[in-house]
Coordinates of N, CA and C in Angstrom, one line a residue:
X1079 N 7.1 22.2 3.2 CA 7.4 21.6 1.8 C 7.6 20.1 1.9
X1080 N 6.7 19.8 0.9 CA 7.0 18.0 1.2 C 8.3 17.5 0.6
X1081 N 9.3 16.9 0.8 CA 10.2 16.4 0.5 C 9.8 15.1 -0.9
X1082 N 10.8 15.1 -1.6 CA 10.6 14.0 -2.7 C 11.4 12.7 -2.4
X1083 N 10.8 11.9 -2.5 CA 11.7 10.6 -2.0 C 11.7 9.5 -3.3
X1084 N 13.3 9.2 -3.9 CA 13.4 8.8 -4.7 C 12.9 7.2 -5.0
X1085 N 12.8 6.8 -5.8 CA 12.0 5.0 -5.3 C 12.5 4.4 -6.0
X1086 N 13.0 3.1 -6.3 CA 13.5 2.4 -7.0 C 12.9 0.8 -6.8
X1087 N 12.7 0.2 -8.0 CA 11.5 -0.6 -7.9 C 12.4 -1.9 -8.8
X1088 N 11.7 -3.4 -8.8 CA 12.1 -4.3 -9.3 C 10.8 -5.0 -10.5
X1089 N 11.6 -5.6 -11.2 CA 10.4 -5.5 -12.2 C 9.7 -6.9 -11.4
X1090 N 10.5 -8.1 -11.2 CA 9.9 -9.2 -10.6 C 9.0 -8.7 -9.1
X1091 N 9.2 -8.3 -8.9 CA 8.8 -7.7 -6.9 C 8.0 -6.4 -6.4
X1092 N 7.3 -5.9 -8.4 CA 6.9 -4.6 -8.2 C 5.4 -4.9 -7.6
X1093 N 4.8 -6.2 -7.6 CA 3.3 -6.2 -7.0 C 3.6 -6.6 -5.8
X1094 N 4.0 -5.2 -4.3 CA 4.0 -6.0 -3.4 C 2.5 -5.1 -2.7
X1095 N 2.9 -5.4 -1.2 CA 1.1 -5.1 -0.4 C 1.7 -3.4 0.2
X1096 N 1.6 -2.6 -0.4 CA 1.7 -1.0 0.3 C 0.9 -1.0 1.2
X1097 N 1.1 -0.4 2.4 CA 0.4 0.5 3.5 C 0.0 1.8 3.3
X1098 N -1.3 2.3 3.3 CA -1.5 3.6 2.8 C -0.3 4.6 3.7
X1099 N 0.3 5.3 2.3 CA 1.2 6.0 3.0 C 0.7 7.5 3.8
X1100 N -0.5 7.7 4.6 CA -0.8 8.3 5.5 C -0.4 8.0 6.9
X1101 N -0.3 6.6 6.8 CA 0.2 6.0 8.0 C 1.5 6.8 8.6
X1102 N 2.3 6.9 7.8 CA 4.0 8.0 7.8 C 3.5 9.1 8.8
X1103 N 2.7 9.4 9.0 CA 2.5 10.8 9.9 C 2.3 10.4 10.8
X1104 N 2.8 9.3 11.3 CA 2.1 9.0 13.0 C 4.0 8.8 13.0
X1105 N 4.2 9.2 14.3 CA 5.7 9.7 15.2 C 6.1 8.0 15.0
X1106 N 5.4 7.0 14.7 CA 6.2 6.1 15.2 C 6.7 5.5 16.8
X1107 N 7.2 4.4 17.0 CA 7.3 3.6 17.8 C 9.1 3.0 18.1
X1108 N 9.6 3.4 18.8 CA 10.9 2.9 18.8 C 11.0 1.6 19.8
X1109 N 11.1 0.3 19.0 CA 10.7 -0.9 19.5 C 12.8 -1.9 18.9
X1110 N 13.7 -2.0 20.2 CA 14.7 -2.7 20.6 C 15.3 -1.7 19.5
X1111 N 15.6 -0.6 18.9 CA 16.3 0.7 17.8 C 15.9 0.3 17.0
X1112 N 14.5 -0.2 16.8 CA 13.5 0.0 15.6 C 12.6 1.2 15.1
X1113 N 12.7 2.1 14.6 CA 11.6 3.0 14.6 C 10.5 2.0 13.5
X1114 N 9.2 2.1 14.2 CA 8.1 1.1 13.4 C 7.1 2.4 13.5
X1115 N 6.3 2.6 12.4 CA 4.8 3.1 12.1 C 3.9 2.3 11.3
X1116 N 4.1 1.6 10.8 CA 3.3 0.4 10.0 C 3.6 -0.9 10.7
X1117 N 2.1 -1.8 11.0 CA 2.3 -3.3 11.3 C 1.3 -3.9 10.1
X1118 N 1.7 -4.8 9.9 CA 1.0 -5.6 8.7 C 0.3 -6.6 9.6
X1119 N -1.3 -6.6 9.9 CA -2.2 -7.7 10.3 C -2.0 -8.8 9.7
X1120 N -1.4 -10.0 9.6 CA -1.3 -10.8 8.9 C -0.4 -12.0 9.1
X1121 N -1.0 -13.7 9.1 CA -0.2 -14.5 8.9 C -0.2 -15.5 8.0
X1122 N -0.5 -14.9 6.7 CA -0.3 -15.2 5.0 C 1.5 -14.9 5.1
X1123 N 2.1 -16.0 4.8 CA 3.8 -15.7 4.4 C 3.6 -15.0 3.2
X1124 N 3.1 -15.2 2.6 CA 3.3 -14.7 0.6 C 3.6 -13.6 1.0
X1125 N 2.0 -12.8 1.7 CA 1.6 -11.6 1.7 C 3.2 -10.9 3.1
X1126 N 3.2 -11.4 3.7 CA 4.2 -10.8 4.6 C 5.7 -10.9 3.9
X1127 N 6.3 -12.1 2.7 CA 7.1 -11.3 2.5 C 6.9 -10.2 0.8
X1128 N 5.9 -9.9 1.0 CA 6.2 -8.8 0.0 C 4.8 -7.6 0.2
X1129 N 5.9 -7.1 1.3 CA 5.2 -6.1 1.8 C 6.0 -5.1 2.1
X1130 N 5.9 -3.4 2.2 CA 6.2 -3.0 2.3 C 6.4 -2.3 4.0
X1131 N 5.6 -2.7 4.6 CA 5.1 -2.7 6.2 C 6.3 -2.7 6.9
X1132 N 6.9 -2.0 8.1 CA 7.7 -1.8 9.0 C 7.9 -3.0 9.7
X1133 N 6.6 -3.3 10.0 CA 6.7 -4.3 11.0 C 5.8 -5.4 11.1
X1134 N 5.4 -6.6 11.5 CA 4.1 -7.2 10.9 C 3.9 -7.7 12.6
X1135 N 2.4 -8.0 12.6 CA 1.7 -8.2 14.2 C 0.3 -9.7 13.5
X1136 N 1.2 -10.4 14.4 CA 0.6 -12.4 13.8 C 0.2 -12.4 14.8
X1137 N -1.1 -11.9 15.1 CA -2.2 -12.6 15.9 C -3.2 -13.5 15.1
X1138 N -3.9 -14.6 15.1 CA -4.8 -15.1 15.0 C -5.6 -16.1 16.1
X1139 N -6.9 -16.5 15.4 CA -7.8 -16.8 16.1 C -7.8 -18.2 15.9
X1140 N -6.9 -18.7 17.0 CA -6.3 -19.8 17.1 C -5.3 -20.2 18.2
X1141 N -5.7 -21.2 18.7 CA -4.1 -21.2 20.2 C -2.7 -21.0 19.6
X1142 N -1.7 -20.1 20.3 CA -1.0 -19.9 19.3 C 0.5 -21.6 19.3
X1143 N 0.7 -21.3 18.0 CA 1.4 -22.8 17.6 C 3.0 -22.4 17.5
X1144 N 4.2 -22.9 17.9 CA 5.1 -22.2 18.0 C 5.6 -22.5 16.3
X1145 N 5.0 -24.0 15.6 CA 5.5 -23.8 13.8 C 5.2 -22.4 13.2
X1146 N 4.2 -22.2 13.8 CA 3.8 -20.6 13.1 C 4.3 -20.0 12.8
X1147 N 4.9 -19.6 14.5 CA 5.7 -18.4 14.6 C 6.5 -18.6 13.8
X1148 N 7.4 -19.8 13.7 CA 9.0 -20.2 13.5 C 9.1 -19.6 11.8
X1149 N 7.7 -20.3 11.2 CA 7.5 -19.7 9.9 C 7.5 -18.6 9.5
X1150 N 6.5 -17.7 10.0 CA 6.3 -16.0 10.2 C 7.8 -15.5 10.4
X1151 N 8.5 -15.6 11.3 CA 9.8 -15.2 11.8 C 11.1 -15.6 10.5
X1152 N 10.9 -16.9 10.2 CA 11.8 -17.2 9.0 C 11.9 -16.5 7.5
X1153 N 10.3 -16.3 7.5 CA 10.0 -15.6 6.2 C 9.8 -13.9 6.2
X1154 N 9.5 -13.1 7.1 CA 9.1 -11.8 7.8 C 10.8 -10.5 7.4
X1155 N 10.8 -10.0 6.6 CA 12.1 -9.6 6.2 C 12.1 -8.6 7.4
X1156 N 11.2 -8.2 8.1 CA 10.9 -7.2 9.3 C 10.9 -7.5 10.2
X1157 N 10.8 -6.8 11.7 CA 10.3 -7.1 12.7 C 8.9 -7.8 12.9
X1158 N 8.8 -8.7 13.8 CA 7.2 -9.6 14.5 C 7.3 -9.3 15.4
X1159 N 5.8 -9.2 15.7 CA 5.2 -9.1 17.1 C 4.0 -10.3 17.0
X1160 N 4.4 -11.3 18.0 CA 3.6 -12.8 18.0 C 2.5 -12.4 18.9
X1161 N 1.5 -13.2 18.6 CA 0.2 -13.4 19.5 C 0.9 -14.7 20.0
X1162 N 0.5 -14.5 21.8 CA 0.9 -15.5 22.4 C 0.1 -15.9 23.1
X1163 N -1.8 -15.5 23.0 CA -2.6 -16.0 23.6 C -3.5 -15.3 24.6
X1164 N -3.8 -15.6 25.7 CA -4.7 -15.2 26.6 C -6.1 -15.3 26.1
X1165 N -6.1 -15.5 25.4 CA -8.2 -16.0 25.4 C -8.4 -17.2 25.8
X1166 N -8.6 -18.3 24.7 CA -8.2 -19.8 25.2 C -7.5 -20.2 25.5
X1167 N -6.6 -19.7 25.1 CA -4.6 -20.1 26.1 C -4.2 -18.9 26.6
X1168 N -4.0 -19.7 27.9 CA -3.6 -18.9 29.0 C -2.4 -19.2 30.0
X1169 N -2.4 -18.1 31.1 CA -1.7 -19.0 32.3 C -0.1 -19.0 32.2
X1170 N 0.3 -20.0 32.7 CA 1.5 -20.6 32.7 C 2.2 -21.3 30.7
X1171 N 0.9 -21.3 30.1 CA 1.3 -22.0 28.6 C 1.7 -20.6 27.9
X1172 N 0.3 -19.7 28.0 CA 1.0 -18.2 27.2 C 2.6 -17.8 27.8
X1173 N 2.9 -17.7 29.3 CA 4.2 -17.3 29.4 C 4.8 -18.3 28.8
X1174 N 5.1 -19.4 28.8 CA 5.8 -20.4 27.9 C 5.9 -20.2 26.8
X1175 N 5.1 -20.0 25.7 CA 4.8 -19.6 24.8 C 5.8 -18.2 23.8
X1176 N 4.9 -17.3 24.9 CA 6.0 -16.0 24.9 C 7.7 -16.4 25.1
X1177 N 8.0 -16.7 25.8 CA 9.4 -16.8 25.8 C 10.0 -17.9 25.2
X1178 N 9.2 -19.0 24.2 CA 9.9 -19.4 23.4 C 10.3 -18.4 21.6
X1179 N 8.9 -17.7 21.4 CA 9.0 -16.4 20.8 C 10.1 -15.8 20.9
X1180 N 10.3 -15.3 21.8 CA 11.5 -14.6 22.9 C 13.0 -15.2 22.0
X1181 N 12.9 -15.9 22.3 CA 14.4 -16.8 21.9 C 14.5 -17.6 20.3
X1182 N 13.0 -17.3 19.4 CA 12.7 -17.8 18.4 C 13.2 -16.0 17.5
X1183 N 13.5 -15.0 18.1 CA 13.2 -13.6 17.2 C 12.7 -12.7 17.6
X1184 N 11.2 -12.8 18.2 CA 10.2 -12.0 18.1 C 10.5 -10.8 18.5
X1185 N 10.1 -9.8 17.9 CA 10.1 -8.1 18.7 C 10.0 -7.6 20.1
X1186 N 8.6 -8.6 20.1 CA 7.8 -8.7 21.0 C 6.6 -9.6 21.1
X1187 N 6.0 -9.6 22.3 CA 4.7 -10.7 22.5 C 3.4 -9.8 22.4
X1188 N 2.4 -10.3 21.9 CA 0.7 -9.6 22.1 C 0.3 -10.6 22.8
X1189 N -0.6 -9.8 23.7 CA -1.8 -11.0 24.4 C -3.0 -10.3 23.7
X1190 N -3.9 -10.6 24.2 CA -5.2 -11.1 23.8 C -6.2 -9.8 25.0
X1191 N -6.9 -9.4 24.7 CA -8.1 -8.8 25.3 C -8.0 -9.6 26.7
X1192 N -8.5 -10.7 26.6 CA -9.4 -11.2 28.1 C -8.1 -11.5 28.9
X1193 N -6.6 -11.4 28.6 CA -5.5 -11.7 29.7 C -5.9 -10.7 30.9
X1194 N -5.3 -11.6 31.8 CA -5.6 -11.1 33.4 C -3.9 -10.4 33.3
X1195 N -4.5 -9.6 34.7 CA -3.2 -9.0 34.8 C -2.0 -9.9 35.4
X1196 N -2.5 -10.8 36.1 CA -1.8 -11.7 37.2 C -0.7 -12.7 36.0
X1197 N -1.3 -12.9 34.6 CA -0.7 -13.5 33.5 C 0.5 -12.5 33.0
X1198 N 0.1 -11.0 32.5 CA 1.3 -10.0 32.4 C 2.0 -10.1 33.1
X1199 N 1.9 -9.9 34.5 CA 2.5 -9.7 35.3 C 3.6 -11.1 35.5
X1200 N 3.7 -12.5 35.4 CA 4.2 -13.6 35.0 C 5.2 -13.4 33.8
X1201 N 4.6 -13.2 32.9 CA 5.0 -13.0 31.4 C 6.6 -11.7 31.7
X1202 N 5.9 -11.0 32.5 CA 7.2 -9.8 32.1 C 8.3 -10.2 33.3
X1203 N 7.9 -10.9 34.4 CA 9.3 -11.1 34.9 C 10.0 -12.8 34.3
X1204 N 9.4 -13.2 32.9 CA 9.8 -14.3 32.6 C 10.8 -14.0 30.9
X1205 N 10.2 -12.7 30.3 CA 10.9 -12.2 29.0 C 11.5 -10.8 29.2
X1206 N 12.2 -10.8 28.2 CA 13.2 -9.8 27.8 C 12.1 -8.6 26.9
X1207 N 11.1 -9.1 25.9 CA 11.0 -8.4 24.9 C 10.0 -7.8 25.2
X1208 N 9.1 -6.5 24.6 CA 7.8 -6.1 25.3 C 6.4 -6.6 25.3
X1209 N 5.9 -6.5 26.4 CA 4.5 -7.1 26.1 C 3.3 -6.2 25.6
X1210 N 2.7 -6.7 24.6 CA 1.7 -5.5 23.6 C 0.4 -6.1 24.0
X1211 N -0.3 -5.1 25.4 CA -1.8 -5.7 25.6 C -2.7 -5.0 24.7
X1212 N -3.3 -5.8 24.0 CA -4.6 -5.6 23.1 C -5.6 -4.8 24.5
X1213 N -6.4 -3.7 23.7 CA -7.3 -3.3 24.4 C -8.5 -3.0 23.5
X1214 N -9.6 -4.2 23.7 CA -11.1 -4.1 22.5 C -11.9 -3.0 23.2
X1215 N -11.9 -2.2 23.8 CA -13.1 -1.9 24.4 C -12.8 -0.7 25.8
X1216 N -13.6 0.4 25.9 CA -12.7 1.3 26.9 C -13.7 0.8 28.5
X1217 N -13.7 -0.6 28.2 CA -14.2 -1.3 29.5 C -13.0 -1.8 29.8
X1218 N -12.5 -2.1 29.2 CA -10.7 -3.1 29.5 C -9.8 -1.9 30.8
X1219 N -9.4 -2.6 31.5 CA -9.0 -2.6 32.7 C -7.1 -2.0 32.2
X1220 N -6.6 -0.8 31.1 CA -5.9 -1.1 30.8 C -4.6 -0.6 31.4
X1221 N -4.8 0.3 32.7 CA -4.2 0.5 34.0 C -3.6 -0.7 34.3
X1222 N -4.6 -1.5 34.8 CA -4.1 -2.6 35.5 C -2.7 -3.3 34.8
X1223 N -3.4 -3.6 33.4 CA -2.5 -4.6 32.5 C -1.0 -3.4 32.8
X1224 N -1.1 -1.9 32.1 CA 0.1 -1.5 32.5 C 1.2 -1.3 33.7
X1225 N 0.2 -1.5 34.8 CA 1.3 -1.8 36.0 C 1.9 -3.2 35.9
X1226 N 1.3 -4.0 35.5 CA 1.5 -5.7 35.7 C 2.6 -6.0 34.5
X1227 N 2.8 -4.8 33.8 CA 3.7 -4.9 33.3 C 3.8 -4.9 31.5
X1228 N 2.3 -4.5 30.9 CA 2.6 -4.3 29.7 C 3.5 -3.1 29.3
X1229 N 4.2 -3.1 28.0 CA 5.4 -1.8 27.9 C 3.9 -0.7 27.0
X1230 N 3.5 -1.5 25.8 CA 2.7 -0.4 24.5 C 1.1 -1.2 24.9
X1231 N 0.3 -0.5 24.5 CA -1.3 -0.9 24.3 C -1.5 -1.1 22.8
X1232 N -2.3 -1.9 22.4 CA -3.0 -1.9 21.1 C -4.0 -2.0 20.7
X1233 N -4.4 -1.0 20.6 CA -6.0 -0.2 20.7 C -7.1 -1.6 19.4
X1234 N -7.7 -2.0 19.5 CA -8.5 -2.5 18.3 C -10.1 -2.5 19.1
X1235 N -10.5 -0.9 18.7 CA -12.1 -1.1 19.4 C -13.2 -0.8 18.3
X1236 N -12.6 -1.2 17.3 CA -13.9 -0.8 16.1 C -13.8 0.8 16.2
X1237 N -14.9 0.7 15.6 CA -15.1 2.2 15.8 C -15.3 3.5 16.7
X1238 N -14.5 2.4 18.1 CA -14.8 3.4 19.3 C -12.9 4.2 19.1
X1239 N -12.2 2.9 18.2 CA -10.6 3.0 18.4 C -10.1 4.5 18.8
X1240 N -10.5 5.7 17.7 CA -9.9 7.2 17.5 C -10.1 7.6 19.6
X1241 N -11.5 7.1 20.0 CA -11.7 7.5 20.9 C -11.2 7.1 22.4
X1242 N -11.0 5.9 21.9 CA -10.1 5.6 22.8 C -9.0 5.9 23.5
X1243 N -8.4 5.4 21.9 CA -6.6 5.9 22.1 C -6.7 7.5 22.9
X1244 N -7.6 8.6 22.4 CA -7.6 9.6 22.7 C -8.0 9.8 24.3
X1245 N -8.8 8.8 25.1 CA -9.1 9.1 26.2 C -7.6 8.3 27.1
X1246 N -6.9 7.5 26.4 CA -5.5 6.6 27.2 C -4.6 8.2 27.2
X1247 N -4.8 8.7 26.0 CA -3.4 9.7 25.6 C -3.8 10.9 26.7
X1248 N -4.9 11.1 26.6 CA -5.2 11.9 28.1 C -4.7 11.6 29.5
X1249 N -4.9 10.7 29.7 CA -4.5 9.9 31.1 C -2.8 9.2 31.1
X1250 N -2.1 9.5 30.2 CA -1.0 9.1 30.3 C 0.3 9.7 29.5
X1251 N -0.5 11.1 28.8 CA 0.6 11.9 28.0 C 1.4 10.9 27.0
X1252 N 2.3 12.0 26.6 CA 2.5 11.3 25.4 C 4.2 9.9 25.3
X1253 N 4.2 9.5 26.7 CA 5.4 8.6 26.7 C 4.7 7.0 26.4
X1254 N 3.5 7.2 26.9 CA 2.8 5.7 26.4 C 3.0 5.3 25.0
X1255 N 3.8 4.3 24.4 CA 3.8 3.6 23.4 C 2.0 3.4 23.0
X1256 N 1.8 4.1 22.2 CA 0.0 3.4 21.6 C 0.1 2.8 20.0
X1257 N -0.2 1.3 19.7 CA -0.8 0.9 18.3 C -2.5 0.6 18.4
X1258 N -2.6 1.5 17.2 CA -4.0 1.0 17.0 C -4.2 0.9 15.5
X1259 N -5.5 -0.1 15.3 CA -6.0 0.3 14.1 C -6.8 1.4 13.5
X1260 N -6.2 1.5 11.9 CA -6.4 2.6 11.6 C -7.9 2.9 11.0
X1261 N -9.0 1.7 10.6 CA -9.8 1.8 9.6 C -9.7 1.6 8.3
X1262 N -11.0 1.4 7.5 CA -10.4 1.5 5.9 C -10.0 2.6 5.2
X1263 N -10.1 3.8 5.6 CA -9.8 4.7 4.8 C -8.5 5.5 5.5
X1264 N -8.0 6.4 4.6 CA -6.9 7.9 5.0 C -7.5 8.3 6.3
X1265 N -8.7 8.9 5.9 CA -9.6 9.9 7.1 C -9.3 9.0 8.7
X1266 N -9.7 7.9 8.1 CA -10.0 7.1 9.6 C -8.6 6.8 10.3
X1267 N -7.4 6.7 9.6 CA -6.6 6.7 9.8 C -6.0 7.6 10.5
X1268 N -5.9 8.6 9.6 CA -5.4 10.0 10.1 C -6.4 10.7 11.4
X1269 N -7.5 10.1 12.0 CA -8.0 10.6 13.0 C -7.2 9.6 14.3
X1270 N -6.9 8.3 13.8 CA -6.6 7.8 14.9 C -5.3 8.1 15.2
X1271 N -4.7 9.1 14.3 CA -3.2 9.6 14.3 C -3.0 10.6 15.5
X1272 N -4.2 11.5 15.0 CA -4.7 12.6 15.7 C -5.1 12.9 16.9
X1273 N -5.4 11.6 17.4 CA -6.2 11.2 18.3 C -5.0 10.4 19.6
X1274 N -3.9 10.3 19.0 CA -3.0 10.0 19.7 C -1.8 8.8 19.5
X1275 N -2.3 7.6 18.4 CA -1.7 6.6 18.1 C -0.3 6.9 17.8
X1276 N 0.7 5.8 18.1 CA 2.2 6.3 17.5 C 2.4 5.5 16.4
X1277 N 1.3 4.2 16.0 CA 1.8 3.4 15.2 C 0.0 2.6 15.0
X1278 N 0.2 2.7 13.2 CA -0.5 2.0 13.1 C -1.3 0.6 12.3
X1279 N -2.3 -0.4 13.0 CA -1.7 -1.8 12.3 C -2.4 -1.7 10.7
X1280 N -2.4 -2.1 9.8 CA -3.3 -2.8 8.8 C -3.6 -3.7 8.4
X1281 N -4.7 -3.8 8.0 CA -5.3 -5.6 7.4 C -4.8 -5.5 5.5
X1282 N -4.2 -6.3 5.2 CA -4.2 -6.4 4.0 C -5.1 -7.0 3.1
X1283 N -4.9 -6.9 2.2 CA -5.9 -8.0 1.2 C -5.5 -8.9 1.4
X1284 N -6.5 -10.4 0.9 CA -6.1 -11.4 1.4 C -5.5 -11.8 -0.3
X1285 N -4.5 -13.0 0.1 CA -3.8 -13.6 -1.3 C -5.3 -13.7 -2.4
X1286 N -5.9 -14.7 -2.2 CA -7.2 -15.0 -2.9 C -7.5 -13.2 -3.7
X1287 N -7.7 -12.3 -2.6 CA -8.1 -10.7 -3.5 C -7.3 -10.4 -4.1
X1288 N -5.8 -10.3 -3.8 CA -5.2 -10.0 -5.2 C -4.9 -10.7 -6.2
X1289 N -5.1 -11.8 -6.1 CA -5.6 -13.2 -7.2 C -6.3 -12.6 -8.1
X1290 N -7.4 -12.4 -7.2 CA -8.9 -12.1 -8.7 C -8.3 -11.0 -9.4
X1291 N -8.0 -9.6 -8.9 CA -7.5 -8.9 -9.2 C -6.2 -8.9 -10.7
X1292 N -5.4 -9.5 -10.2 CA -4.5 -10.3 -11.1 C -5.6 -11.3 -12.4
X1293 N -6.0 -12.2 -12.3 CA -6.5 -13.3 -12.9 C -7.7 -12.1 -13.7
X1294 N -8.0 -10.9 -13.4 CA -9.1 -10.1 -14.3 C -8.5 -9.4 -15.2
X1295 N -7.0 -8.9 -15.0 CA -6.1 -8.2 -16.1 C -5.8 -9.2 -16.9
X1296 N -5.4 -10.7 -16.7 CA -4.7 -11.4 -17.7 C -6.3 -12.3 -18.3
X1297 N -7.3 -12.0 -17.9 CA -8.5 -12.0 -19.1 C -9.0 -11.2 -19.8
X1298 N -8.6 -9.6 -19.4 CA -8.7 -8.2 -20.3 C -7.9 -8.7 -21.4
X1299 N -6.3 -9.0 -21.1 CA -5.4 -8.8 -22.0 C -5.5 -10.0 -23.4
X1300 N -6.1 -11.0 -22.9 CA -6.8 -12.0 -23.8 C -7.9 -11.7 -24.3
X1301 N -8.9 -11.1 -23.8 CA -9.7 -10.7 -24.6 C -9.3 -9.6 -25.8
X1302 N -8.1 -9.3 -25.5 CA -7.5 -7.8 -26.6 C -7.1 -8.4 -27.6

């Protein structure tokens, strides 16, 4: 029997960014006595603070800037988890990086796909908080990254993701922390649930989409 959960809403704050609530059926992730199952892809402030997301994950495709973060973290009514690099920035700058995160808030740190392990392994005897290796692809070496000291994986392989997660969750039972993304829809979601994930991220619309969206009702209502 599904339980009724009562809601209470604000008339100023009622357009915020929902996560499809399919996401709820994944066990979740207990990150510093956080239970998290939603991360909000995103480093739009508007969009992050009026979201309903557990937790938000600021990677972009960009060396990462520590104003960023400072912003993301000041405005974020939730838990972050910062991108601290490893594609173009690497090395000795990502651990720097990471542990200024570290002492700026963050949950935790993400690296990047192409990080070596010799970098994790740096990074975790330099912070406190966990390191989240991205894994694009079931060529990624993601053994390695977890001895060297990542704590969770975060699955982003397109459409290999369900399969993935599912071939890690074989090889590692169910204590492995796994985030992955979920797809556009429920179904794809709920396979990657199925399939093993404890937590999963989503892309929102961007400000500009729910603009138009907005800006088409208040030309309906004029044309009325």
């Amino acid at each position: 029997m599904e339980r009724y959960i009562p809601e209470v809403k604000s008339k100023l704050r009622s357009r915020i960014i929902e996560v499809p609530p399919v996401i709820y059926k994944a066990t979740g992730i207990k990150v510093l006595g956080t239970r998290i199952k939603s991360l909000l892809f995103s480093t739009d402030v508007a969009v992050i603070k009026n979201t309903n997301a557990n937790s938000i994950i600021a990677v972009y495709p960009f060396t990462p800037q520590l104003s960023i973060t400072q912003a993301i973290l000041e405005v974020a009514p939730v838990p972050v988890f910062v991108g601290v690099g490893g594609g173009l920035t690497t090395g000795k700058r990502s651990v720097d990086i990471a542990l200024q995160a570290e002492l700026m808030g963050a949950y935790g740190v993400v690296v990047n796909a192409p990080t070596s392990k010799e970098v994790i392994s740096k990074m975790y005897k330099r912070i406190d908080i966990p390191i989240i290796a991205t894994i694009a692809s079931d060529c990624d070496d993601y053994k390695a990254k977890l001895d060297a000291g990542a704590r969770i994986l975060n699955i982003s392989g397109g459409p290999k993701t369900a399969e993935i997660v599912r071939n890690i969750r074989e090889d590692y039972g169910k204590e492995l922390p796994i985030i992955a993304t979920g797809g556009p829809t429920d179904e794809s979601i709920l396979e990657t649930i199925e399939a093993g994930a404890n937590a999963i991220t989503y892309t929102p619309p961007s400000s500009g989409e729910v603009f138009s969206d907005i800006m088409d009702q208040y030309r309906i209502k004029k044309e009325k």
